[in-house]
Short mmCIF file of C-alpha atoms and ligand atoms in Angstrom, two decimals:
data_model
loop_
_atom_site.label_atom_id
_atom_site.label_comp_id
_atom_site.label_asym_id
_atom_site.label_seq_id
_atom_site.Cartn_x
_atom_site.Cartn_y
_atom_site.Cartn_z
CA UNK Y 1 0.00 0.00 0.00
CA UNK Y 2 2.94 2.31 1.12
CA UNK Y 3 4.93 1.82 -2.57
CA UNK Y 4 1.15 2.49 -4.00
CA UNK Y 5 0.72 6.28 -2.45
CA UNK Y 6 4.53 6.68 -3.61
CA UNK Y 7 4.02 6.17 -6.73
CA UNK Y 8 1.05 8.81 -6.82
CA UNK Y 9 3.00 11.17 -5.15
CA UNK Y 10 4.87 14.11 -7.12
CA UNK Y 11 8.67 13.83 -7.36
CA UNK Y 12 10.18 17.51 -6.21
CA UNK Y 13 13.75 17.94 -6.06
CA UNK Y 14 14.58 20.65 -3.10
CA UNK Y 15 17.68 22.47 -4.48
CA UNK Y 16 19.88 24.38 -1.45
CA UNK Y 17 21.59 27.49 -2.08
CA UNK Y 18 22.33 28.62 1.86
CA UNK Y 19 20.40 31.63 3.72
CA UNK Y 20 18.92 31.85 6.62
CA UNK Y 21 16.46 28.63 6.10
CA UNK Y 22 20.36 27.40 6.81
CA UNK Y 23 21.14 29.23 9.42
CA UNK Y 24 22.16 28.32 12.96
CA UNK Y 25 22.54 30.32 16.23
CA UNK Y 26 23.73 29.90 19.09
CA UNK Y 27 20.75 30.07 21.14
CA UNK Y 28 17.04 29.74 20.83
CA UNK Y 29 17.02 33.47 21.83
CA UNK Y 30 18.84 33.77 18.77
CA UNK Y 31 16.53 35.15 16.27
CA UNK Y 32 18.12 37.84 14.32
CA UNK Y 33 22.05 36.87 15.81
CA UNK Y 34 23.53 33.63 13.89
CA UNK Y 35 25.18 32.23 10.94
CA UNK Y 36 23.60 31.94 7.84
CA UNK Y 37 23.94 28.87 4.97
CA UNK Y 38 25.44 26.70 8.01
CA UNK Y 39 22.49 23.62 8.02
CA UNK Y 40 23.09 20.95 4.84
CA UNK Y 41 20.06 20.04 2.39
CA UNK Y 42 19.57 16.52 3.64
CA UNK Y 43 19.43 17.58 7.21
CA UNK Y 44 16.72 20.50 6.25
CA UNK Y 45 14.68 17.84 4.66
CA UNK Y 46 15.03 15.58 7.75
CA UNK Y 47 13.71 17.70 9.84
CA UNK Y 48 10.23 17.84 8.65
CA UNK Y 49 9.25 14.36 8.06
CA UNK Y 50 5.48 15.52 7.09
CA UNK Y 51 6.87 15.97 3.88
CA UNK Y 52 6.98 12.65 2.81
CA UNK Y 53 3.31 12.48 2.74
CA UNK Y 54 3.36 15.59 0.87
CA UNK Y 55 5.44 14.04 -2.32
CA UNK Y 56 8.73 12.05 -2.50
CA UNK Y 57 11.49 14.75 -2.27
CA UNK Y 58 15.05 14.78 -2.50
CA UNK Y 59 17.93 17.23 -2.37
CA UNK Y 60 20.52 18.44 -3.91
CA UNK Y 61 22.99 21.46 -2.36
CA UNK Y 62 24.24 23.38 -4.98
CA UNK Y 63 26.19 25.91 -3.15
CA UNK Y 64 25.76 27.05 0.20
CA UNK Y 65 26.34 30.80 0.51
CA UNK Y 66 24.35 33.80 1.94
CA UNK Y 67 22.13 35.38 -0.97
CA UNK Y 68 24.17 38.95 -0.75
CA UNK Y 69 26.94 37.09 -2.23
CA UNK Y 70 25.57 35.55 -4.87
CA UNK Y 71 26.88 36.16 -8.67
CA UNK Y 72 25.80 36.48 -11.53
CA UNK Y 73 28.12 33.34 -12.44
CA UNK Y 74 25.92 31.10 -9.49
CA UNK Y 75 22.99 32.87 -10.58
CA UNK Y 76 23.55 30.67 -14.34
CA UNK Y 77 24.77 27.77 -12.39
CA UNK Y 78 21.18 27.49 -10.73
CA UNK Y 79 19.55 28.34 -13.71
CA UNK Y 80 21.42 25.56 -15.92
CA UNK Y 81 20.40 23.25 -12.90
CA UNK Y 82 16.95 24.16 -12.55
CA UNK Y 83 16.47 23.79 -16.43
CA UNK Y 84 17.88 20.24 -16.59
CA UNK Y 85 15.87 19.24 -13.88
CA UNK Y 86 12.81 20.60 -15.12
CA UNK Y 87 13.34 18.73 -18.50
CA UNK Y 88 13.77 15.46 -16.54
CA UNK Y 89 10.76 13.09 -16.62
CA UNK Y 90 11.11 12.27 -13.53
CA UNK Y 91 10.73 15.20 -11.96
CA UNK Y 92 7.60 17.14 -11.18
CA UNK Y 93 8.32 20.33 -9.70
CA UNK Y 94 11.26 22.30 -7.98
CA UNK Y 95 11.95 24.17 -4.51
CA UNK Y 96 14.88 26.60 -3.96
CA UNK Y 97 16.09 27.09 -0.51
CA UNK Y 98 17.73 30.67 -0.59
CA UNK Y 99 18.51 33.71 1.71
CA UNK Y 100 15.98 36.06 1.95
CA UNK Y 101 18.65 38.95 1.00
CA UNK Y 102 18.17 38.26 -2.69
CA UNK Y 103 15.59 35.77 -3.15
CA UNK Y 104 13.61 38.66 -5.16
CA UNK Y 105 16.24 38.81 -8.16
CA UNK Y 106 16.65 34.98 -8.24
CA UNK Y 107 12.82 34.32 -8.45
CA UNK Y 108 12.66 36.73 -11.28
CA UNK Y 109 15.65 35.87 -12.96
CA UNK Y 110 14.10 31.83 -13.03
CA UNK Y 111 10.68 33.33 -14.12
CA UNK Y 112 12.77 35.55 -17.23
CA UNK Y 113 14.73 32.31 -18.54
CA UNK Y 114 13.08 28.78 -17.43
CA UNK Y 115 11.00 27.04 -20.65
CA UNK Y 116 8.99 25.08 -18.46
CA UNK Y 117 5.76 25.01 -16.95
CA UNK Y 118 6.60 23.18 -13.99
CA UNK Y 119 6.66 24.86 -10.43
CA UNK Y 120 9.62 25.99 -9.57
CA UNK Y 121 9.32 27.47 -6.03
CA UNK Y 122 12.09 29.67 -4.46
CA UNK Y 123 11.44 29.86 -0.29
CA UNK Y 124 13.54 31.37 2.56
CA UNK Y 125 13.62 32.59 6.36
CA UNK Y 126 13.47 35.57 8.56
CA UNK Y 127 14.64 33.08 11.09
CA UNK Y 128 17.18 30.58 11.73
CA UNK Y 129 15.85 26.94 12.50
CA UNK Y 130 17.48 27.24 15.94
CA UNK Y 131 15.14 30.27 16.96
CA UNK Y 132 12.19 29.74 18.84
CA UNK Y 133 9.50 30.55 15.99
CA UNK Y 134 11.31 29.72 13.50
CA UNK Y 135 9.40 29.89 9.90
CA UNK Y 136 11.88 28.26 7.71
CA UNK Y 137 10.14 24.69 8.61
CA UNK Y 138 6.64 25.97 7.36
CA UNK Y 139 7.66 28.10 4.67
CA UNK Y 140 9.76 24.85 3.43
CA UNK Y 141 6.43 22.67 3.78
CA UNK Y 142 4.32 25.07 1.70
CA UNK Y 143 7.07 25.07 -0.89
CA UNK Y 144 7.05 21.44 -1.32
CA UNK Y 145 2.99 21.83 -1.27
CA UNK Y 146 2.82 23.99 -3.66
CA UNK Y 147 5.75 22.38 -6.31
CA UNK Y 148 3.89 19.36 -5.97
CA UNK Y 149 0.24 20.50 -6.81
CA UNK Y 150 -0.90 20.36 -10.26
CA UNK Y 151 -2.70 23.86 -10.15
CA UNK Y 152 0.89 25.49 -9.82
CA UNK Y 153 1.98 24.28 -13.42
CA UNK Y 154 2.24 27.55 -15.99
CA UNK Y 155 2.04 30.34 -13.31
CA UNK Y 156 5.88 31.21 -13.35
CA UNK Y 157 8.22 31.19 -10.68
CA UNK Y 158 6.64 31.39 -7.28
CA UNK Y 159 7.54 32.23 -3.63
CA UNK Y 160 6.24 31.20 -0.56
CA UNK Y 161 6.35 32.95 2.42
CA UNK Y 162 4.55 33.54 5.19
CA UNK Y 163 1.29 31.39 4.11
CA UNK Y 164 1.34 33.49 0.75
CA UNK Y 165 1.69 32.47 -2.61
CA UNK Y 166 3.96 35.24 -4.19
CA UNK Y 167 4.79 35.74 -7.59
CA UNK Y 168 8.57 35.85 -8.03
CA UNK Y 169 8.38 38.67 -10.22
CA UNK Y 170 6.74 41.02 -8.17
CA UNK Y 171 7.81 40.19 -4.68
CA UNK Y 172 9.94 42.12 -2.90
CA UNK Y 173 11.61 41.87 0.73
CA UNK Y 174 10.11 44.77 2.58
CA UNK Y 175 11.47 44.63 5.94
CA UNK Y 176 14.27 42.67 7.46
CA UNK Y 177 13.20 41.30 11.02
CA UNK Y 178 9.79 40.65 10.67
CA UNK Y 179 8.54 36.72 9.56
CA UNK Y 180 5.85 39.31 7.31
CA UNK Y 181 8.68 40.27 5.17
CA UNK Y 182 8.05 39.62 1.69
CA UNK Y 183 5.15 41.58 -0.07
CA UNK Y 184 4.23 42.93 -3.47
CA UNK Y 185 2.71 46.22 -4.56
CA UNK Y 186 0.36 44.50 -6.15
CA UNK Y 187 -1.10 41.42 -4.35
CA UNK Y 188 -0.22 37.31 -3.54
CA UNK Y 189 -1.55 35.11 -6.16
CA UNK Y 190 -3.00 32.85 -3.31
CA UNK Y 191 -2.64 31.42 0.19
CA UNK Y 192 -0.93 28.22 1.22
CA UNK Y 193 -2.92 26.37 4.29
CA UNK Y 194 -2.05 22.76 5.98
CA UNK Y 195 -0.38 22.02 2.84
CA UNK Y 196 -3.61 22.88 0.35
CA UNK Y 197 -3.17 25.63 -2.18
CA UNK Y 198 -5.82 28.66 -2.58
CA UNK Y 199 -5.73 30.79 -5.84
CA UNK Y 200 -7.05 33.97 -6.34
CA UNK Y 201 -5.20 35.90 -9.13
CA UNK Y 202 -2.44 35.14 -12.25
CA UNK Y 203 0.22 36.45 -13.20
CA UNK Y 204 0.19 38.74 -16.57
CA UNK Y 205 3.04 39.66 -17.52
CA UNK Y 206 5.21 37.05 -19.66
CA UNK Y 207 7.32 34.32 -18.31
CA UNK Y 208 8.87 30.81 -18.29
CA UNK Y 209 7.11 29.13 -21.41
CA UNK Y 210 6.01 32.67 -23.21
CA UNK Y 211 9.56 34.30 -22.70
CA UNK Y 212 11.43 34.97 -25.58
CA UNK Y 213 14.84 34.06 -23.52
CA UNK Y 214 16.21 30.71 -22.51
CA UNK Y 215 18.67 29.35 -20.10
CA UNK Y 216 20.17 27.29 -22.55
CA UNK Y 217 21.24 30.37 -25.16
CA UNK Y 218 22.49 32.32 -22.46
CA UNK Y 219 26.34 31.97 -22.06
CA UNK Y 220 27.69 35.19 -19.71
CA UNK Y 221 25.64 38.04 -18.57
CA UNK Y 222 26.77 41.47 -19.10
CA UNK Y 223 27.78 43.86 -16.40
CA UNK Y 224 24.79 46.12 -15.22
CA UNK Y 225 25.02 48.43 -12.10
CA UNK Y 226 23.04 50.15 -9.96
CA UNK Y 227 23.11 53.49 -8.70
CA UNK Y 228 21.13 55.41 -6.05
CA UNK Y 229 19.31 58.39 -6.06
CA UNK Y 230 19.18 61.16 -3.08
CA UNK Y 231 19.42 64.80 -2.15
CA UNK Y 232 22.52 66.25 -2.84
CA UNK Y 233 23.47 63.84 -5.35
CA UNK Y 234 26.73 63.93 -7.68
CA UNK Y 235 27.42 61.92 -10.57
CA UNK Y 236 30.58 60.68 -9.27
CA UNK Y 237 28.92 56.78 -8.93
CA UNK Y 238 27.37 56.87 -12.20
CA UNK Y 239 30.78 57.81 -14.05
CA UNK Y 240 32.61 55.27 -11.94
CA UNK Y 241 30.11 52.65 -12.83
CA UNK Y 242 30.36 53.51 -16.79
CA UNK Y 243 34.29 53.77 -16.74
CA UNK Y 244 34.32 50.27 -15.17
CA UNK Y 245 32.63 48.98 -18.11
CA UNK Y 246 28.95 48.94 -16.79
CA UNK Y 247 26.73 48.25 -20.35
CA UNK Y 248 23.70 49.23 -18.72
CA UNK Y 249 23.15 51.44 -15.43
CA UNK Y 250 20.29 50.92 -13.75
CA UNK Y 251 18.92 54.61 -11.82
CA UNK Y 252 17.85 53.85 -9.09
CA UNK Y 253 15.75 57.05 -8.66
CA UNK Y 254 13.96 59.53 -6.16
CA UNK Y 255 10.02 59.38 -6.41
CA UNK Y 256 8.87 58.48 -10.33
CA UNK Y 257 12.49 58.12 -10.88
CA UNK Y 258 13.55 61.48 -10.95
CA UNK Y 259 16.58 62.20 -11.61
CA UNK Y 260 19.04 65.24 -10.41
CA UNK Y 261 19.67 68.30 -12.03
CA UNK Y 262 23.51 67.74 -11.39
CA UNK Y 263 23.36 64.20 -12.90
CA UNK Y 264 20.98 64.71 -15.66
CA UNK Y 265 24.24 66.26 -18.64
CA UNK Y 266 26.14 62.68 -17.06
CA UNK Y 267 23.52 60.53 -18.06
CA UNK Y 268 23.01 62.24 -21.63
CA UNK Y 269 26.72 61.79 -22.01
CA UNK Y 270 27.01 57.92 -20.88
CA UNK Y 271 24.18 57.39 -23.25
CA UNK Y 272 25.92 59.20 -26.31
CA UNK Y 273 28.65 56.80 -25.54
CA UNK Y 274 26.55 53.57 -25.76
CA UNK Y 275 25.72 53.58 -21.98
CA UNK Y 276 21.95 52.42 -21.46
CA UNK Y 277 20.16 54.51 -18.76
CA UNK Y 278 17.17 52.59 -17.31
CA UNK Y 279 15.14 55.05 -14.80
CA UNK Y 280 13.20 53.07 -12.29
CA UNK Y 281 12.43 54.10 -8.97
CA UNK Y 282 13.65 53.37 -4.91
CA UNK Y 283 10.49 54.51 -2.93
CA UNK Y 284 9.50 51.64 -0.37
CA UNK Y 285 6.25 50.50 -1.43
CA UNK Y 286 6.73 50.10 -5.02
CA UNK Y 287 7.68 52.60 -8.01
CA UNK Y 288 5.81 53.23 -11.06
CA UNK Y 289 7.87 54.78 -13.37
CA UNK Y 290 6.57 56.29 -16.55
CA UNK Y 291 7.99 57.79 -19.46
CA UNK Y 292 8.40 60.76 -20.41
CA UNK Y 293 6.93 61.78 -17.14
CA UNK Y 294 9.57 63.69 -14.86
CA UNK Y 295 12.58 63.30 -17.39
CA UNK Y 296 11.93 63.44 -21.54
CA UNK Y 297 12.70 59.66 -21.91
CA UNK Y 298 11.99 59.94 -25.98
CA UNK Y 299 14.64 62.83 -26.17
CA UNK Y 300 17.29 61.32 -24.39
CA UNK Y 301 16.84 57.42 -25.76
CA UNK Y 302 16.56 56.45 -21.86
CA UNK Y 303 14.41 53.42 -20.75
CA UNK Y 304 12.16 52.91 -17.59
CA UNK Y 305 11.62 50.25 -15.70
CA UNK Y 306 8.35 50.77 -14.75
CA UNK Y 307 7.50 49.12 -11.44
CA UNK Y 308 10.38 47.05 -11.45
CA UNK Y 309 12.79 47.39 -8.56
CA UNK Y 310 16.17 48.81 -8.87
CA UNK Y 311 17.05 45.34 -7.98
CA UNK Y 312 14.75 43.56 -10.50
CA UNK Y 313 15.65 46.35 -13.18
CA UNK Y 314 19.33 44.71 -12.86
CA UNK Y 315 17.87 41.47 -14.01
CA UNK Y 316 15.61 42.10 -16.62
CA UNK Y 317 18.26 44.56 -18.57
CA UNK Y 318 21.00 41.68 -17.77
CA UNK Y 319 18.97 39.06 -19.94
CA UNK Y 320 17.28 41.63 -21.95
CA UNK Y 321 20.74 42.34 -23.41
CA UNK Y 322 22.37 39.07 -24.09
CA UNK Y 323 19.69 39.48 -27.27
CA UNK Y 324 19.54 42.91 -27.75
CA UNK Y 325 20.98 46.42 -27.48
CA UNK Y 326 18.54 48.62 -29.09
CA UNK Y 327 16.67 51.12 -26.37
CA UNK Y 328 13.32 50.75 -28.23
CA UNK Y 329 13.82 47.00 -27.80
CA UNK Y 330 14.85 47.23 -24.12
CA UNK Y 331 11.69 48.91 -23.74
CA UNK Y 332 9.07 47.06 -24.90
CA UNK Y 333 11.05 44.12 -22.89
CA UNK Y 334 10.04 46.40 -19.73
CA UNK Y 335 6.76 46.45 -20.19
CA UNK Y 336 5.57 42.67 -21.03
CA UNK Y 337 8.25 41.57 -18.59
N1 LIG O 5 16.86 36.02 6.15
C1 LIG O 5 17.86 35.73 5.34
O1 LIG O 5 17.86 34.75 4.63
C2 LIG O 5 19.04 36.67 5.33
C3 LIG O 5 20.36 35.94 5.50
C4 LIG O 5 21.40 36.30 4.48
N2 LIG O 5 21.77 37.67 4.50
C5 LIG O 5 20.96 35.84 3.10
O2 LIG O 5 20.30 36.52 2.36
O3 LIG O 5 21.29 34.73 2.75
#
């Protein structure tokens, strides 16, 4: 009876990158005080046998690092593994352990270049497993739920925190010591309860199966920067970034991505000299950049990023231009994507 319910049982294949859902401290007291991307992928899975009834999992650790750190070079090692896993017949869906730091670009980056319509479920912590409330254990649970449930297929890359169903391209960490930490402007997709899924919303902007890029064509990703917007601003970061060979520099801007009087000559200049500026904005609760509203986009051959993130700006225009380098190109890309 046992090998029977295996058999029906998804195959999900939990793939470790470090964080926080790896952390250890030295004390249960220790919520916000430990060591991150300390705790191996077999012992993570251990620890919450309820996920064998759930669906037959295994894992795999394919680095074990705190998200900050990650490059753009582990960033295409996932990617590549993700991709041959989803192409495997044996497997059914996919969970990503990963700090919370940078879980946001990951998710997105999977939902720009994976041709599949399998989940593929990126989940972290606020806490360490050694804390007293720790919410790696649950989050890890609803992952595995919700890679393993048919009703995920063809929704993109998801995240699941909290009890919500997130999509990876809009989420965003909002606050770093709360468990309520990830959030996006514009709503979960669903809730994740005792291991059942609830849907409420999809997706609409392109991804996995209807993007135009693919893992498998891309080779390197060029250098794209980011650089932050204030009062009192000089361009000194922005020149810096160019003259160390940034293709792309992602503004990360004041209000509807504004940008300084001081910096605006810098910025025609970097884009005379093949430099493409991407406006987008830094305000907490989301941007929505527009063009041609606050700075004359057309005029200068800039780009905006909409309500993508400085952070998720990076991403897009990374992938965007291993197939392209043409502004007007860039920009459609920013708004299906
Ligand atoms: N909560 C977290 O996962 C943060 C830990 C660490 N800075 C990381 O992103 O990996």
């Amino acid at each position: 009876k046992e090998v029977e319910t295996q058999a029906k049982l998804a195959n999900v294949v939990v793939l470790a990158t470090g964080g926080t859902i790896a952390g250890a401290g030295a004390s249960a007291a220790n919520s916000a005080t430990y060591q991150a991307a300390k705790v191996g992928v077999e012992q993570l899975i251990a620890g919450i046998p309820e996920l064998s009834k759930l669906a037959n999992v295994r894992g795999e650790q394919v680095m074990q690092i705190a998200s900050e750190s990650i490059t753009n070079e582990n960033l295409l090692q996932l990617g590549r593994r993700v991709s041959e896993l989803a192409d495997s017949k044996d497997v059914d869906g996919i969970v990503i352990t990963h700090g919370t730091d940078t879980l946001e670009e990951t998710a997105y980056f999977l939902n720009l270049v994976e041709k599949t319509d399998k989940p593929i479920i990126v989940v972290g912590s606020m806490r360490p497993g050694t804390a007293m409330s720790a919410d790696g254990m649950l989050n890890l649970y609803n992952a595995v739920a919700v890679a393993s449930s048919k009703e995920a297929r063809g929704k993109g890359v998801l995240v699941t925190m909290n009890d919500e169903i997130q999509s990876g391209r809009d989420v965003s960490k909002m606050i770093n010591i709360k468990t309520e930490a990830f959030k996006s402007a514009w709503g979960p997709l669903g809730m994740v309860v005792e291991g059942k899924s609830y849907w409420f919303r999809l997706p609409a902007k392109r991804h996995t199966m209807d993007s135009e890029f693919d893992i498998k064509n891309i080779k390197s990703l060029p250098d794209v920067e980011i650089a932050y917007s204030y009062g009192n601003v000089s361009d000194t970061a922005y020149k810096a970034l160019a003259q160390s060979g940034a293709k792309a520099i992602i503004h990360a801007g004041t209000g509807n991505g504004s940008v300084s009087s001081r910096v605006v000559p810098t910025l025609q200049a970097l884009r005379k000299d093949g430099v493409q500026i991407i406006r987008s904005s830094h305000v907490n609760a989301g941007g929505f950049v527009l063009r041609n509203a606050e700075q004359p986009d057309d005029k200068y051959d800039w780009v905006v990023a909409h309500d993508l993130n400085p952070q998720k700006a990076r991403i897009l225009a990374m992938v965007a231009l291993t197939k392209t380098n043409d502004s007007k190109e860039l920009q459609r890309m920013f708004w299906e994507y």
